[in-house]
Short mmCIF file of C-alpha atoms in Angstrom, two decimals:
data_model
loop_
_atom_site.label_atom_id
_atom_site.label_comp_id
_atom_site.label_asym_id
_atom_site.label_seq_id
_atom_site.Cartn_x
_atom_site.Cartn_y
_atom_site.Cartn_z
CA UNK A 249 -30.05 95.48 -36.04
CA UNK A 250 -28.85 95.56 -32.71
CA UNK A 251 -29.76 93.27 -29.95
CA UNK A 252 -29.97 94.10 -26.56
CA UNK A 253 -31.48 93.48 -23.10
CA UNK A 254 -34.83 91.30 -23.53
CA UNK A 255 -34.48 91.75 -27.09
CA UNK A 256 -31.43 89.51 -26.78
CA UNK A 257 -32.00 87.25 -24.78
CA UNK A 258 -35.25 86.42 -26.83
CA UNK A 259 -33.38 86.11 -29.96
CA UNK A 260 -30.63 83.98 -28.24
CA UNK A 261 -33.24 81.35 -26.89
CA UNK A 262 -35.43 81.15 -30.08
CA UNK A 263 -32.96 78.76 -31.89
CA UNK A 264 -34.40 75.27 -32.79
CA UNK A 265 -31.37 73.20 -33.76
CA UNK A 266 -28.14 74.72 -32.80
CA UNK A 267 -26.37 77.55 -31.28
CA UNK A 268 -22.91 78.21 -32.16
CA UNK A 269 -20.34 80.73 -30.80
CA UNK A 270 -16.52 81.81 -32.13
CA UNK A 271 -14.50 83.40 -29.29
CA UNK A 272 -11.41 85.22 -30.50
CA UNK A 273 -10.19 87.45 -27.46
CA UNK A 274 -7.62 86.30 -24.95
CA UNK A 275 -9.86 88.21 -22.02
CA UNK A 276 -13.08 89.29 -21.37
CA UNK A 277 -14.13 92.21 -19.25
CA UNK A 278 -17.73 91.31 -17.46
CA UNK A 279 -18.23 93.85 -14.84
CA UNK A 280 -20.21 91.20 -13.06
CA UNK A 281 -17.66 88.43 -12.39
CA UNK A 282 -15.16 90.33 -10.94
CA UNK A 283 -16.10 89.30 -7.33
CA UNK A 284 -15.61 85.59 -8.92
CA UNK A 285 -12.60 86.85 -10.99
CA UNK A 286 -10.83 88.14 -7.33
CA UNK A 287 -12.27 84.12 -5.58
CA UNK A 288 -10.67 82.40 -8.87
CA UNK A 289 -6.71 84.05 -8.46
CA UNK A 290 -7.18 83.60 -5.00
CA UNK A 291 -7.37 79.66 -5.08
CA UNK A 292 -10.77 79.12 -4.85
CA UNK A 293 -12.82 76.80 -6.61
CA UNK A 294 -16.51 77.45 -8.10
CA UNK A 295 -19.24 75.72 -5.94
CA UNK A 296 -20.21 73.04 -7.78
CA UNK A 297 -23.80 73.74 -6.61
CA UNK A 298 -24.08 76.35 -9.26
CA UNK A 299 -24.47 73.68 -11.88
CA UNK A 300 -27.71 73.87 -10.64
CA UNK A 301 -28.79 77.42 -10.01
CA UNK A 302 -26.77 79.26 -12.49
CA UNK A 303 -29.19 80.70 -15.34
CA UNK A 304 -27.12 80.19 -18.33
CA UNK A 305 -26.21 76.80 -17.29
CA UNK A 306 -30.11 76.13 -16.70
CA UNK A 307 -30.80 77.44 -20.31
CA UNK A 308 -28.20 75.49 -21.71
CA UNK A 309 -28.97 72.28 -20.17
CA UNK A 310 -33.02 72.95 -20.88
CA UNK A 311 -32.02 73.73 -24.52
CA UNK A 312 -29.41 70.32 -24.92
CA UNK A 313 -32.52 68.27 -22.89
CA UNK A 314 -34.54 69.07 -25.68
CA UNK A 315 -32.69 68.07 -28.48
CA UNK A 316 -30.98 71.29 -29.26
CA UNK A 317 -27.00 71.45 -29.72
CA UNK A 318 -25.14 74.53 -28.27
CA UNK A 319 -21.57 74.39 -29.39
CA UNK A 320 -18.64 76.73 -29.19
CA UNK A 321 -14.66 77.08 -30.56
CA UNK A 322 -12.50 79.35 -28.45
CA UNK A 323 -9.35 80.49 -30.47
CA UNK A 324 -6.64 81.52 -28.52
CA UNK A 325 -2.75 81.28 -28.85
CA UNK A 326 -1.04 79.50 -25.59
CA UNK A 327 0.22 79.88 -22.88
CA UNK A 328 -3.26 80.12 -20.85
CA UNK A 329 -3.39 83.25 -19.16
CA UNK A 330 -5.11 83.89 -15.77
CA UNK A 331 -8.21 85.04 -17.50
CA UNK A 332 -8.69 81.95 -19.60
CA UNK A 333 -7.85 79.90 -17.08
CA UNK A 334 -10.24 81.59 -14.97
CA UNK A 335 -13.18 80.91 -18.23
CA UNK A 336 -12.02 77.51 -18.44
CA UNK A 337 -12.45 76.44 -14.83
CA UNK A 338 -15.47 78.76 -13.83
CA UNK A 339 -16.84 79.19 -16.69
CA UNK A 340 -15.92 75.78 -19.62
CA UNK A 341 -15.93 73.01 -17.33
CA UNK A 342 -19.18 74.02 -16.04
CA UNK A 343 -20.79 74.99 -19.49
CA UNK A 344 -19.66 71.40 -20.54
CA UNK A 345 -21.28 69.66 -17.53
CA UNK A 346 -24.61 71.51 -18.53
CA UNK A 347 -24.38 69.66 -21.93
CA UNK A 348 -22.40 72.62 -23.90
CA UNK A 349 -19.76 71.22 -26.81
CA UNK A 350 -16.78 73.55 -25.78
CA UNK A 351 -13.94 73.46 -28.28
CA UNK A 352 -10.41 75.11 -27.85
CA UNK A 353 -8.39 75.91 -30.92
CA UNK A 354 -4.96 76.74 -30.02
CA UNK A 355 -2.72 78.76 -32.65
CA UNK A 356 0.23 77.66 -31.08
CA UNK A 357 -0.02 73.80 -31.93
CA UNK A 358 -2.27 74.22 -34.98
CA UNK A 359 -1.87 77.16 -37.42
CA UNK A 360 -5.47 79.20 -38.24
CA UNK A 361 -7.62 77.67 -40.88
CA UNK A 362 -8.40 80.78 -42.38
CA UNK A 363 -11.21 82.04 -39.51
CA UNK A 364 -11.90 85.91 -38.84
CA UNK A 365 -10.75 87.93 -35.89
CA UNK A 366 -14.83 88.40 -35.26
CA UNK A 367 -16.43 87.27 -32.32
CA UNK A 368 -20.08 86.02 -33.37
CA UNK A 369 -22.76 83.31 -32.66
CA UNK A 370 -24.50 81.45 -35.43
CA UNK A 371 -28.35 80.35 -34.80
CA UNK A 372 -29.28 77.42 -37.04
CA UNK A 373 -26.69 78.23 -39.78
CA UNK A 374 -28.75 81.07 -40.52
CA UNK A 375 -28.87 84.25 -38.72
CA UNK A 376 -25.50 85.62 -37.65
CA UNK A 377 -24.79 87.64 -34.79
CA UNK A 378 -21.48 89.69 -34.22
CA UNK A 379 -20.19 90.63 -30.89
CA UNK A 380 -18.59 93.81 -30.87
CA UNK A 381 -15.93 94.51 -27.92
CA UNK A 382 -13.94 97.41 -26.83
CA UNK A 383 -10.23 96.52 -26.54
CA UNK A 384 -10.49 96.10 -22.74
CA UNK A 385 -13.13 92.85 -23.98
CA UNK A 386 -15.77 94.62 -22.66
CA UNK A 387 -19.10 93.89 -25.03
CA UNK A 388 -20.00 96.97 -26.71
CA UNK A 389 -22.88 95.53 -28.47
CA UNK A 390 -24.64 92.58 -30.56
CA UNK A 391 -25.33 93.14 -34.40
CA UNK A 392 -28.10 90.85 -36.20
CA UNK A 393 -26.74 91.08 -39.58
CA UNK A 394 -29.58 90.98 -41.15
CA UNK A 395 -29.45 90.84 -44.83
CA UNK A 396 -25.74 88.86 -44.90
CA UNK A 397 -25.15 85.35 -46.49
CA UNK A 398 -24.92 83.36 -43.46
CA UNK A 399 -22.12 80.69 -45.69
CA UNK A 400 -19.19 82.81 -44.83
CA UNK A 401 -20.13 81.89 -40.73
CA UNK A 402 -21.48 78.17 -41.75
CA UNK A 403 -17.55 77.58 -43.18
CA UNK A 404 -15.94 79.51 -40.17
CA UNK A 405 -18.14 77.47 -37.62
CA UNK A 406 -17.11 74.25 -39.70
CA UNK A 407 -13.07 75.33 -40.04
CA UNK A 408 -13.38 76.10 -36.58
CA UNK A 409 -14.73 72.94 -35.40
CA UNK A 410 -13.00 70.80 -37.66
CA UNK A 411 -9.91 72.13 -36.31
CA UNK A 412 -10.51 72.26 -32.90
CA UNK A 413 -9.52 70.04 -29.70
CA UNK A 414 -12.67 69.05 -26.85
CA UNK A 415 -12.00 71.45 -24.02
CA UNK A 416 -12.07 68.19 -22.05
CA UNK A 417 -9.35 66.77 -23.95
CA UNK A 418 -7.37 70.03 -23.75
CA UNK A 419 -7.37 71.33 -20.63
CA UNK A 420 -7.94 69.36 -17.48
CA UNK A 421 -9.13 70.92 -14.37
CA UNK A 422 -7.17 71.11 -11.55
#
């Protein structure tokens, strides 16, 4: 089933004990942070006041205030590009201020535990959602996989984490 607008955003806030996400892609194409993209490579830092105003970092800090976890593993292989740097200081640092467990796996200091080139998020180690992107990494869609076996994504999320280095411990901010 696919998951979009309101439909999404519903399903994404409905978890009661943890939200979990695998990032795989070296770059992600969001039409709507270019402007921010453009401010980032030109030196600029994020205003810290959007720790406060940002939606996703309200949601995130409303969901952590009330006892639920929202944790993700970013895969990558280094060096950091300008785009991950760019989600790391913009988007990471700010994410982990809310109360968000960010995890980096790199590939070049720790070989792959076996996890799938699949972008998805895992609501209470039961429903699985995969993100679909275009090659650009622009998001072509969500999929609720509806009848699936959610172990397969339980072990990934667990491989993942297991594996994994606190984005605070792996990349300090400038």
């Amino acid at each position: 089933m696919r998951l979009e607008g309101d439909a999404w955003q519903e399903f994404f806030h409905s978890f009661e004990q943890e939200a979990f996400r695998l990032e795989t892609l070296p770059s992600y194409t969001v039409p709507e942070e270019e402007d921010e993209l453009r401010r980032f490579l030109a030196g600029e830092s994020r205003p810290a006041q959007e720790l406060r105003t940002d939606t996703y970092l309200i949601k995130v800090r409303q969901h952590v205030e009330a006892g639920r976890r929202m944790r993700r593993v970013h895969t990558l292989t280094s060096p950091v590009g300008d785009h991950l740097r760019f989600q790391f200081e913009w988007g990471y640092a700010f994410s982990v201020q809310a109360g968000e467990e960010v995890n980096i796996l790199d590939f070049a200091t720790t070989p792959d535990p076996g996890l799938p080139q699949q972008d998805f998020w895992l609501f209470d180690d039961t429903h699985v959602v995969l993100m679909h992107y275009a090659t650009d990494g622009t998001q072509t869609g969500r999929e609720l996989l509806e009848d699936t076996d959610p172990a397969p994504y339980v072990r990934y999320k667990n491989l993942a984490l297991e594996h994994s280095t606190p984005f605070t411990e792996y990349y300090k901010v400038r």
